[in-house]
PDB file of C-alpha atoms and ligand atoms in Angstrom:
ATOM      1  CA  MET O 820     -88.711 -14.664 -56.029  1.00  0.00           C
ATOM      2  CA  SER O 821     -92.414 -15.524 -55.813  1.00  0.00           C
ATOM      3  CA  LEU O 822     -93.749 -18.781 -57.258  1.00  0.00           C
ATOM      4  CA  LEU O 823     -95.839 -16.798 -59.770  1.00  0.00           C
ATOM      5  CA  GLU O 824     -95.029 -13.251 -60.831  1.00  0.00           C
ATOM      6  CA  VAL O 825     -96.818 -11.208 -63.454  1.00  0.00           C
ATOM      7  CA  GLU O 826     -95.784  -7.670 -64.332  1.00  0.00           C
ATOM      8  CA  HIS O 827     -97.667  -5.233 -66.511  1.00  0.00           C
ATOM      9  CA  LEU O 828     -99.491  -7.842 -68.525  1.00  0.00           C
ATOM     10  CA  ALA O 829    -101.334  -6.577 -71.614  1.00  0.00           C
ATOM     11  CA  VAL O 830    -103.421  -8.771 -73.916  1.00  0.00           C
ATOM     12  CA  ALA O 831    -105.493  -7.838 -76.946  1.00  0.00           C
ATOM     13  CA  TYR O 832    -107.966  -9.693 -79.118  1.00  0.00           C
ATOM     14  CA  GLY O 833    -107.329  -7.876 -82.387  1.00  0.00           C
ATOM     15  CA  ALA O 834    -108.169  -4.267 -81.662  1.00  0.00           C
ATOM     16  CA  ILE O 835    -109.829  -5.051 -78.311  1.00  0.00           C
ATOM     17  CA  ALA O 836    -107.556  -4.464 -75.329  1.00  0.00           C
ATOM     18  CA  ALA O 837    -108.902  -7.112 -72.935  1.00  0.00           C
ATOM     19  CA  VAL O 838    -106.062  -6.698 -70.423  1.00  0.00           C
ATOM     20  CA  ARG O 839    -104.120  -3.441 -70.197  1.00  0.00           C
ATOM     21  CA  ASP O 840    -101.943  -3.616 -67.101  1.00  0.00           C
ATOM     22  CA  VAL O 841    -102.252  -6.558 -64.735  1.00  0.00           C
ATOM     23  CA  SER O 842     -99.561  -7.290 -62.153  1.00  0.00           C
ATOM     24  CA  LEU O 843     -99.745  -9.892 -59.421  1.00  0.00           C
ATOM     25  CA  LYS O 844     -97.721 -12.276 -57.309  1.00  0.00           C
ATOM     26  CA  VAL O 845     -98.503 -15.575 -55.650  1.00  0.00           C
ATOM     27  CA  GLU O 846     -96.216 -17.040 -52.995  1.00  0.00           C
ATOM     28  CA  GLU O 847     -95.978 -20.740 -52.236  1.00  0.00           C
ATOM     29  CA  GLY O 848     -98.812 -21.825 -49.910  1.00  0.00           C
ATOM     30  CA  GLU O 849    -100.975 -18.755 -50.465  1.00  0.00           C
ATOM     31  CA  LEU O 850    -104.589 -18.491 -51.517  1.00  0.00           C
ATOM     32  CA  VAL O 851    -104.750 -15.374 -53.665  1.00  0.00           C
ATOM     33  CA  ALA O 852    -108.035 -14.112 -55.082  1.00  0.00           C
ATOM     34  CA  MET O 853    -108.618 -12.022 -58.176  1.00  0.00           C
ATOM     35  CA  ILE O 854    -111.940 -10.228 -58.055  1.00  0.00           C
ATOM     36  CA  GLY O 855    -113.600  -7.952 -60.589  1.00  0.00           C
ATOM     37  CA  ALA O 856    -116.719  -7.385 -62.639  1.00  0.00           C
ATOM     38  CA  ASN O 857    -117.798  -9.266 -65.735  1.00  0.00           C
ATOM     39  CA  GLY O 858    -115.420  -8.575 -68.583  1.00  0.00           C
ATOM     40  CA  ALA O 859    -112.708  -7.063 -66.376  1.00  0.00           C
ATOM     41  CA  GLY O 860    -110.075  -9.348 -67.899  1.00  0.00           C
ATOM     42  CA  LYS O 861    -109.710 -12.105 -65.315  1.00  0.00           C
ATOM     43  CA  THR O 862    -110.266 -15.085 -67.611  1.00  0.00           C
ATOM     44  CA  THR O 863    -108.022 -13.543 -70.262  1.00  0.00           C
ATOM     45  CA  THR O 864    -105.278 -13.171 -67.649  1.00  0.00           C
ATOM     46  CA  LEU O 865    -105.567 -16.867 -66.754  1.00  0.00           C
ATOM     47  CA  ALA O 866    -105.582 -17.904 -70.423  1.00  0.00           C
ATOM     48  CA  CYS O 867    -102.360 -16.000 -70.869  1.00  0.00           C
ATOM     49  CA  LEU O 868    -100.747 -17.605 -67.818  1.00  0.00           C
ATOM     50  CA  SER O 869    -101.740 -21.037 -69.153  1.00  0.00           C
ATOM     51  CA  GLY O 870    -100.016 -20.277 -72.458  1.00  0.00           C
ATOM     52  CA  LEU O 871    -103.254 -20.308 -74.447  1.00  0.00           C
ATOM     53  CA  ILE O 872    -102.886 -16.725 -75.628  1.00  0.00           C
ATOM     54  CA  ARG O 873     -99.718 -14.688 -76.068  1.00  0.00           C
ATOM     55  CA  PRO O 874     -99.511 -11.332 -74.328  1.00  0.00           C
ATOM     56  CA  ARG O 875     -98.835  -8.108 -76.158  1.00  0.00           C
ATOM     57  CA  HIS O 876     -96.664  -6.817 -73.312  1.00  0.00           C
ATOM     58  CA  GLY O 877     -95.560  -7.858 -69.885  1.00  0.00           C
ATOM     59  CA  ARG O 878     -93.468 -10.357 -68.034  1.00  0.00           C
ATOM     60  CA  GLY O 879     -94.520 -13.533 -66.326  1.00  0.00           C
ATOM     61  CA  SER O 880     -92.536 -16.124 -64.430  1.00  0.00           C
ATOM     62  CA  PHE O 881     -93.477 -19.356 -62.749  1.00  0.00           C
ATOM     63  CA  ALA O 882     -90.987 -21.141 -60.492  1.00  0.00           C
ATOM     64  CA  GLY O 883     -88.284 -18.975 -62.050  1.00  0.00           C
ATOM     65  CA  ARG O 884     -89.164 -19.841 -65.654  1.00  0.00           C
ATOM     66  CA  ASP O 885     -90.285 -17.388 -68.316  1.00  0.00           C
ATOM     67  CA  LEU O 886     -93.967 -18.231 -68.558  1.00  0.00           C
ATOM     68  CA  PHE O 887     -94.730 -16.436 -71.781  1.00  0.00           C
ATOM     69  CA  ARG O 888     -92.261 -18.514 -73.775  1.00  0.00           C
ATOM     70  CA  MET O 889     -93.797 -21.774 -72.670  1.00  0.00           C
ATOM     71  CA  HIS O 890     -96.219 -23.990 -74.571  1.00  0.00           C
ATOM     72  CA  PRO O 891     -99.456 -24.839 -72.655  1.00  0.00           C
ATOM     73  CA  SER O 892     -98.275 -28.423 -72.108  1.00  0.00           C
ATOM     74  CA  GLN O 893     -94.999 -27.140 -70.630  1.00  0.00           C
ATOM     75  CA  VAL O 894     -96.946 -24.815 -68.335  1.00  0.00           C
ATOM     76  CA  VAL O 895     -98.979 -27.745 -67.013  1.00  0.00           C
ATOM     77  CA  GLY O 896     -95.839 -29.864 -66.779  1.00  0.00           C
ATOM     78  CA  ALA O 897     -94.219 -27.148 -64.662  1.00  0.00           C
ATOM     79  CA  GLY O 898     -97.170 -27.363 -62.269  1.00  0.00           C
ATOM     80  CA  LEU O 899     -99.300 -24.349 -63.205  1.00  0.00           C
ATOM     81  CA  VAL O 900    -102.709 -25.923 -63.689  1.00  0.00           C
ATOM     82  CA  GLN O 901    -105.971 -24.232 -64.590  1.00  0.00           C
ATOM     83  CA  VAL O 902    -109.446 -25.413 -63.648  1.00  0.00           C
ATOM     84  CA  PRO O 903    -111.477 -23.634 -66.333  1.00  0.00           C
ATOM     85  CA  GLU O 904    -114.554 -21.481 -66.015  1.00  0.00           C
ATOM     86  CA  GLY O 905    -117.666 -23.564 -66.680  1.00  0.00           C
ATOM     87  CA  ARG O 906    -115.867 -26.740 -65.434  1.00  0.00           C
ATOM     88  CA  GLU O 907    -115.447 -28.074 -69.005  1.00  0.00           C
ATOM     89  CA  VAL O 908    -115.740 -31.714 -68.101  1.00  0.00           C
ATOM     90  CA  PHE O 909    -116.150 -34.110 -71.026  1.00  0.00           C
ATOM     91  CA  ALA O 910    -119.842 -34.939 -70.789  1.00  0.00           C
ATOM     92  CA  ARG O 911    -119.840 -38.261 -72.617  1.00  0.00           C
ATOM     93  CA  MET O 912    -116.755 -39.610 -70.941  1.00  0.00           C
ATOM     94  CA  THR O 913    -117.088 -41.250 -67.561  1.00  0.00           C
ATOM     95  CA  VAL O 914    -116.119 -39.571 -64.320  1.00  0.00           C
ATOM     96  CA  ALA O 915    -113.114 -41.913 -64.090  1.00  0.00           C
ATOM     97  CA  GLU O 916    -112.024 -41.073 -67.654  1.00  0.00           C
ATOM     98  CA  ASN O 917    -112.309 -37.358 -66.933  1.00  0.00           C
ATOM     99  CA  LEU O 918    -110.144 -37.801 -63.861  1.00  0.00           C
ATOM    100  CA  ALA O 919    -107.563 -39.758 -65.863  1.00  0.00           C
ATOM    101  CA  LEU O 920    -107.251 -36.837 -68.283  1.00  0.00           C
ATOM    102  CA  GLY O 921    -105.871 -34.707 -65.471  1.00  0.00           C
ATOM    103  CA  SER O 922    -102.773 -36.831 -65.230  1.00  0.00           C
ATOM    104  CA  TRP O 923    -102.088 -37.397 -68.952  1.00  0.00           C
ATOM    105  CA  HIS O 924     -98.612 -35.874 -68.730  1.00  0.00           C
ATOM    106  CA  ARG O 925     -97.463 -37.765 -65.634  1.00  0.00           C
ATOM    107  CA  ARG O 926     -95.204 -40.779 -65.670  1.00  0.00           C
ATOM    108  CA  ASP O 927     -95.458 -41.612 -61.973  1.00  0.00           C
ATOM    109  CA  HIS O 928     -98.328 -44.008 -62.584  1.00  0.00           C
ATOM    110  CA  ARG O 929     -98.271 -45.519 -59.117  1.00  0.00           C
ATOM    111  CA  ALA O 930     -98.632 -42.127 -57.482  1.00  0.00           C
ATOM    112  CA  VAL O 931    -101.453 -41.241 -59.891  1.00  0.00           C
ATOM    113  CA  LYS O 932    -103.297 -44.435 -58.977  1.00  0.00           C
ATOM    114  CA  HIS O 933    -102.867 -43.757 -55.288  1.00  0.00           C
ATOM    115  CA  GLU O 934    -103.960 -40.112 -55.593  1.00  0.00           C
ATOM    116  CA  THR O 935    -106.982 -41.115 -57.705  1.00  0.00           C
ATOM    117  CA  ALA O 936    -108.093 -43.583 -55.040  1.00  0.00           C
ATOM    118  CA  GLU O 937    -107.635 -40.875 -52.385  1.00  0.00           C
ATOM    119  CA  LEU O 938    -109.720 -38.383 -54.349  1.00  0.00           C
ATOM    120  CA  LEU O 939    -112.513 -40.909 -54.931  1.00  0.00           C
ATOM    121  CA  GLU O 940    -112.600 -41.405 -51.191  1.00  0.00           C
ATOM    122  CA  ARG O 941    -112.355 -37.727 -50.361  1.00  0.00           C
ATOM    123  CA  PHE O 942    -115.177 -36.889 -52.779  1.00  0.00           C
ATOM    124  CA  PRO O 943    -117.583 -39.819 -52.397  1.00  0.00           C
ATOM    125  CA  ILE O 944    -119.900 -38.501 -55.110  1.00  0.00           C
ATOM    126  CA  LEU O 945    -117.106 -39.117 -57.627  1.00  0.00           C
ATOM    127  CA  GLY O 946    -116.437 -42.544 -56.139  1.00  0.00           C
ATOM    128  CA  ARG O 947    -120.056 -43.582 -56.411  1.00  0.00           C
ATOM    129  CA  ARG O 948    -120.454 -42.355 -59.969  1.00  0.00           C
ATOM    130  CA  GLN O 949    -117.045 -43.048 -61.456  1.00  0.00           C
ATOM    131  CA  GLY O 950    -118.507 -45.283 -64.175  1.00  0.00           C
ATOM    132  CA  GLN O 951    -121.188 -42.799 -65.253  1.00  0.00           C
ATOM    133  CA  PRO O 952    -120.907 -40.148 -67.948  1.00  0.00           C
ATOM    134  CA  ALA O 953    -119.767 -36.855 -66.393  1.00  0.00           C
ATOM    135  CA  GLY O 954    -122.596 -35.055 -68.189  1.00  0.00           C
ATOM    136  CA  LEU O 955    -125.063 -36.688 -65.806  1.00  0.00           C
ATOM    137  CA  LEU O 956    -123.525 -34.969 -62.780  1.00  0.00           C
ATOM    138  CA  SER O 957    -125.056 -31.768 -61.413  1.00  0.00           C
ATOM    139  CA  GLY O 958    -123.221 -28.469 -61.872  1.00  0.00           C
ATOM    140  CA  GLY O 959    -121.762 -28.658 -58.382  1.00  0.00           C
ATOM    141  CA  GLU O 960    -120.671 -32.251 -58.855  1.00  0.00           C
ATOM    142  CA  GLN O 961    -119.040 -31.351 -62.172  1.00  0.00           C
ATOM    143  CA  GLN O 962    -117.149 -28.567 -60.401  1.00  0.00           C
ATOM    144  CA  ILE O 963    -115.863 -31.037 -57.835  1.00  0.00           C
ATOM    145  CA  LEU O 964    -114.827 -33.315 -60.715  1.00  0.00           C
ATOM    146  CA  ALA O 965    -113.023 -30.435 -62.445  1.00  0.00           C
ATOM    147  CA  ILE O 966    -111.137 -29.617 -59.229  1.00  0.00           C
ATOM    148  CA  ALA O 967    -110.238 -33.278 -58.679  1.00  0.00           C
ATOM    149  CA  ARG O 968    -109.041 -33.534 -62.293  1.00  0.00           C
ATOM    150  CA  GLY O 969    -106.888 -30.447 -61.684  1.00  0.00           C
ATOM    151  CA  LEU O 970    -105.418 -31.988 -58.533  1.00  0.00           C
ATOM    152  CA  LEU O 971    -104.390 -35.073 -60.522  1.00  0.00           C
ATOM    153  CA  ALA O 972    -102.265 -32.852 -62.728  1.00  0.00           C
ATOM    154  CA  ALA O 973     -99.926 -32.483 -59.706  1.00  0.00           C
ATOM    155  CA  PRO O 974    -100.239 -28.695 -59.488  1.00  0.00           C
ATOM    156  CA  ARG O 975     -97.731 -26.527 -57.686  1.00  0.00           C
ATOM    157  CA  LEU O 976    -100.232 -23.748 -58.221  1.00  0.00           C
ATOM    158  CA  MET O 977    -103.839 -24.295 -59.132  1.00  0.00           C
ATOM    159  CA  MET O 978    -105.806 -21.539 -60.883  1.00  0.00           C
ATOM    160  CA  LEU O 979    -109.550 -21.800 -60.319  1.00  0.00           C
ATOM    161  CA  ASP O 980    -111.724 -19.743 -62.657  1.00  0.00           C
ATOM    162  CA  GLU O 981    -115.109 -18.894 -61.135  1.00  0.00           C
ATOM    163  CA  PRO O 982    -115.647 -22.218 -59.392  1.00  0.00           C
ATOM    164  CA  SER O 983    -118.886 -21.045 -57.757  1.00  0.00           C
ATOM    165  CA  LEU O 984    -120.446 -19.631 -60.933  1.00  0.00           C
ATOM    166  CA  GLY O 985    -124.029 -20.750 -61.487  1.00  0.00           C
ATOM    167  CA  LEU O 986    -124.190 -22.979 -58.428  1.00  0.00           C
ATOM    168  CA  ALA O 987    -126.967 -23.102 -55.845  1.00  0.00           C
ATOM    169  CA  PRO O 988    -126.029 -21.472 -52.508  1.00  0.00           C
ATOM    170  CA  GLN O 989    -125.453 -24.764 -50.720  1.00  0.00           C
ATOM    171  CA  LEU O 990    -123.067 -25.899 -53.430  1.00  0.00           C
ATOM    172  CA  VAL O 991    -121.293 -22.556 -53.352  1.00  0.00           C
ATOM    173  CA  ASP O 992    -120.640 -23.286 -49.668  1.00  0.00           C
ATOM    174  CA  GLU O 993    -119.322 -26.710 -50.573  1.00  0.00           C
ATOM    175  CA  VAL O 994    -117.004 -25.415 -53.277  1.00  0.00           C
ATOM    176  CA  PHE O 995    -115.600 -22.732 -50.974  1.00  0.00           C
ATOM    177  CA  ALA O 996    -115.139 -25.336 -48.238  1.00  0.00           C
ATOM    178  CA  ILE O 997    -113.100 -27.422 -50.689  1.00  0.00           C
ATOM    179  CA  VAL O 998    -111.000 -24.427 -51.738  1.00  0.00           C
ATOM    180  CA  THR O 999    -110.363 -23.515 -48.102  1.00  0.00           C
ATOM    181  CA  SER O1000    -109.423 -27.098 -47.251  1.00  0.00           C
ATOM    182  CA  LEU O1001    -106.979 -27.216 -50.166  1.00  0.00           C
ATOM    183  CA  ARG O1002    -105.306 -24.073 -48.830  1.00  0.00           C
ATOM    184  CA  ALA O1003    -105.219 -25.559 -45.318  1.00  0.00           C
ATOM    185  CA  GLY O1004    -103.597 -28.666 -46.781  1.00  0.00           C
ATOM    186  CA  GLY O1005    -100.749 -26.537 -48.141  1.00  0.00           C
ATOM    187  CA  ARG O1006    -101.922 -26.056 -51.723  1.00  0.00           C
ATOM    188  CA  THR O1007    -101.170 -22.820 -53.548  1.00  0.00           C
ATOM    189  CA  ILE O1008    -104.215 -21.323 -55.243  1.00  0.00           C
ATOM    190  CA  LEU O1009    -105.083 -18.415 -57.496  1.00  0.00           C
ATOM    191  CA  LEU O1010    -108.852 -18.016 -57.286  1.00  0.00           C
ATOM    192  CA  VAL O1011    -110.816 -15.928 -59.780  1.00  0.00           C
ATOM    193  CA  GLU O1012    -114.251 -15.082 -58.453  1.00  0.00           C
ATOM    194  CA  GLN O1013    -117.155 -12.769 -58.955  1.00  0.00           C
ATOM    195  CA  ASN O1014    -118.403 -13.767 -55.518  1.00  0.00           C
ATOM    196  CA  ALA O1015    -116.119 -11.157 -53.999  1.00  0.00           C
ATOM    197  CA  LEU O1016    -117.296 -11.480 -50.423  1.00  0.00           C
ATOM    198  CA  ARG O1017    -116.659 -15.201 -50.247  1.00  0.00           C
ATOM    199  CA  ALA O1018    -113.389 -14.909 -52.128  1.00  0.00           C
ATOM    200  CA  LEU O1019    -112.024 -12.147 -49.891  1.00  0.00           C
ATOM    201  CA  ARG O1020    -113.025 -14.026 -46.750  1.00  0.00           C
ATOM    202  CA  ALA O1021    -111.177 -17.111 -47.940  1.00  0.00           C
ATOM    203  CA  ALA O1022    -108.091 -15.414 -49.380  1.00  0.00           C
ATOM    204  CA  ASP O1023    -104.760 -14.571 -47.796  1.00  0.00           C
ATOM    205  CA  ARG O1024    -104.357 -11.785 -50.313  1.00  0.00           C
ATOM    206  CA  ALA O1025    -106.385 -10.442 -53.204  1.00  0.00           C
ATOM    207  CA  TYR O1026    -106.263  -8.182 -56.236  1.00  0.00           C
ATOM    208  CA  VAL O1027    -109.021  -6.114 -57.776  1.00  0.00           C
ATOM    209  CA  ILE O1028    -109.078  -6.137 -61.579  1.00  0.00           C
ATOM    210  CA  ALA O1029    -111.053  -3.379 -63.263  1.00  0.00           C
ATOM    211  CA  GLU O1030    -111.151  -2.630 -66.980  1.00  0.00           C
ATOM    212  CA  GLY O1031    -108.144  -4.791 -67.671  1.00  0.00           C
ATOM    213  CA  ALA O1032    -105.882  -3.445 -64.935  1.00  0.00           C
ATOM    214  CA  THR O1033    -104.942  -4.266 -61.358  1.00  0.00           C
ATOM    215  CA  THR O1034    -106.331  -1.362 -59.381  1.00  0.00           C
ATOM    216  CA  LEU O1035    -105.850  -2.561 -55.824  1.00  0.00           C
ATOM    217  CA  GLY O1036    -104.081  -5.293 -53.876  1.00  0.00           C
ATOM    218  CA  GLY O1037    -103.909  -6.258 -50.226  1.00  0.00           C
ATOM    219  CA  SER O1038    -104.827  -8.872 -47.677  1.00  0.00           C
ATOM    220  CA  GLY O1039    -108.340 -10.300 -47.891  1.00  0.00           C
ATOM    221  CA  ARG O1040    -109.128  -8.492 -44.670  1.00  0.00           C
ATOM    222  CA  GLU O1041    -107.828  -5.135 -45.947  1.00  0.00           C
ATOM    223  CA  LEU O1042    -109.887  -5.344 -49.109  1.00  0.00           C
ATOM    224  CA  LEU O1043    -112.991  -6.379 -47.154  1.00  0.00           C
ATOM    225  CA  ALA O1044    -112.579  -3.162 -45.152  1.00  0.00           C
ATOM    226  CA  ASP O1045    -111.866  -0.941 -48.175  1.00  0.00           C
ATOM    227  CA  SER O1046    -114.745   1.470 -48.793  1.00  0.00           C
ATOM    228  CA  GLY O1047    -114.323   1.393 -52.599  1.00  0.00           C
ATOM    229  CA  VAL O1048    -114.357  -2.395 -52.645  1.00  0.00           C
ATOM    230  CA  ARG O1049    -117.363  -2.495 -50.329  1.00  0.00           C
ATOM    231  CA  THR O1050    -119.364  -0.229 -52.595  1.00  0.00           C
ATOM    232  CA  ALA O1051    -118.299  -1.586 -55.980  1.00  0.00           C
ATOM    233  CA  TYR O1052    -117.951  -5.308 -55.308  1.00  0.00           C
ATOM    234  CA  LEU O1053    -119.690  -6.192 -52.061  1.00  0.00           C
ATOM    235  CA  GLY O1054    -122.852  -4.141 -52.564  1.00  0.00           C
ATOM    236  CA  LEU O1055    -122.508  -2.707 -49.049  1.00  0.00           C
TER     237      LEU O1055
HETATM  238  P1  ATP Y 110    -116.061 -12.908 -66.900  1.00  0.00           P
HETATM  239  O1  ATP Y 110    -116.121 -12.991 -65.442  1.00  0.00           O
HETATM  240  O2  ATP Y 110    -117.340 -12.475 -67.541  1.00  0.00           O
HETATM  241  O3  ATP Y 110    -115.457 -14.124 -67.560  1.00  0.00           O
HETATM  242  P2  ATP Y 110    -113.515 -11.641 -67.130  1.00  0.00           P
HETATM  243  O4  ATP Y 110    -113.079 -10.675 -66.093  1.00  0.00           O
HETATM  244  O5  ATP Y 110    -112.973 -13.008 -67.032  1.00  0.00           O
HETATM  245  O6  ATP Y 110    -115.079 -11.701 -67.197  1.00  0.00           O
HETATM  246  P3  ATP Y 110    -112.580 -11.660 -69.836  1.00  0.00           P
HETATM  247  O7  ATP Y 110    -113.422 -12.831 -70.205  1.00  0.00           O
HETATM  248  O8  ATP Y 110    -111.138 -11.856 -69.689  1.00  0.00           O
HETATM  249  O9  ATP Y 110    -113.156 -10.987 -68.519  1.00  0.00           O
HETATM  250  O10 ATP Y 110    -112.865 -10.529 -70.917  1.00  0.00           O
HETATM  251  C1  ATP Y 110    -112.136  -9.293 -70.958  1.00  0.00           C
HETATM  252  C2  ATP Y 110    -112.567  -8.499 -72.176  1.00  0.00           C
HETATM  253  O11 ATP Y 110    -112.139  -9.152 -73.364  1.00  0.00           O
HETATM  254  C3  ATP Y 110    -114.070  -8.331 -72.331  1.00  0.00           C
HETATM  255  O12 ATP Y 110    -114.317  -7.038 -72.840  1.00  0.00           O
HETATM  256  C4  ATP Y 110    -114.457  -9.386 -73.328  1.00  0.00           C
HETATM  257  O13 ATP Y 110    -115.611  -9.020 -74.035  1.00  0.00           O
HETATM  258  C5  ATP Y 110    -113.244  -9.428 -74.225  1.00  0.00           C
HETATM  259  N1  ATP Y 110    -113.010 -10.762 -74.802  1.00  0.00           N
HETATM  260  C6  ATP Y 110    -112.865 -11.933 -74.119  1.00  0.00           C
HETATM  261  N2  ATP Y 110    -112.616 -12.964 -74.954  1.00  0.00           N
HETATM  262  C7  ATP Y 110    -112.595 -12.433 -76.205  1.00  0.00           C
HETATM  263  C8  ATP Y 110    -112.383 -12.969 -77.529  1.00  0.00           C
HETATM  264  N3  ATP Y 110    -112.118 -14.258 -77.712  1.00  0.00           N
HETATM  265  N4  ATP Y 110    -112.450 -12.100 -78.572  1.00  0.00           N
HETATM  266  C9  ATP Y 110    -112.712 -10.799 -78.391  1.00  0.00           C
HETATM  267  N5  ATP Y 110    -112.905 -10.216 -77.194  1.00  0.00           N
HETATM  268  C10 ATP Y 110    -112.861 -11.018 -76.113  1.00  0.00           C
END
C-alpha cells in the first residue's frame, strides 16, 4: 500500500463541482507533483486531504488510515502536513513564534528544540530575524518560513501548495532548490504547482489535473515529453 492513496475523489461547494474525479498515489520518499491550470481543483484536493472539507465521493488513505474520517488535527498528527498557498504566516507574530506553531501538537519537546535550532541554521534568514514580526519578511522569506514551520510538524508527507507563486525568479530558484534538497534528504512531498516546467523537472512522478479530474500521470520525464502537456502547460 502507498503512503497516500486517493481514489475517485469528488468535492463540491454547494452546486459547484470543484473536483470530479481525482486519483493519485504517493510512495514513501517520492516527490510527486500535481500540475494544472487555475481553478483545476488542486487546492480543493489538498483541503480535502487535510480534512478541511469533506468529499462527496471517493476514498483516501494515509499510512493505512481512512483519511476522510479524520479530523484536521488527526491528519496533522498522523504526519500529513500542508504548507498552504499564500504561505499564511501570522504577520504580527515573530518568526520564532510562527515556527513554534508548527510543532503545537508534538510532545517531544527536546527534539522540537533541536530541530528548530537546525532549521534556524539551515535557513540563516530565519535565524537572523527570529525576533521580528513575520509580516516584515519578503514573500520568498515568508515561503521559507512556511516550509520550516511545516517541517517542525514532523511530516511523513508534506503537501506544498504553490510555493513559488508570486515570487521573483531568483526566489523561485531558491524555493525549488529547497524542495529538491528536501527530497534528496529523504522527505516525501506532494507539490502543487502552476510552474509546470519546474515542477516536472523536480518530480519523480506527476499528475495533470484538468477541470477537476486527473487526466494524466507518469514520471516527470514522461510528462515533460508528452505533446499535450507541452502545448497546454509548458507553452512549447
Ligand atoms: P488555483 O491554482 O487558482 O488555486 P486550483 O487548481 O487550486 O486553482 P481550486 O482552488 O481547487 O483550484 O478551485 C477549483 C474550483 O472550485 C474553481 O472553479 C473554483 O472557482 C471553485 N472554488 C474554490 N473554492 C471555492 C469555494 N470556497 N466556494 C465555491 N467555489 C470554490
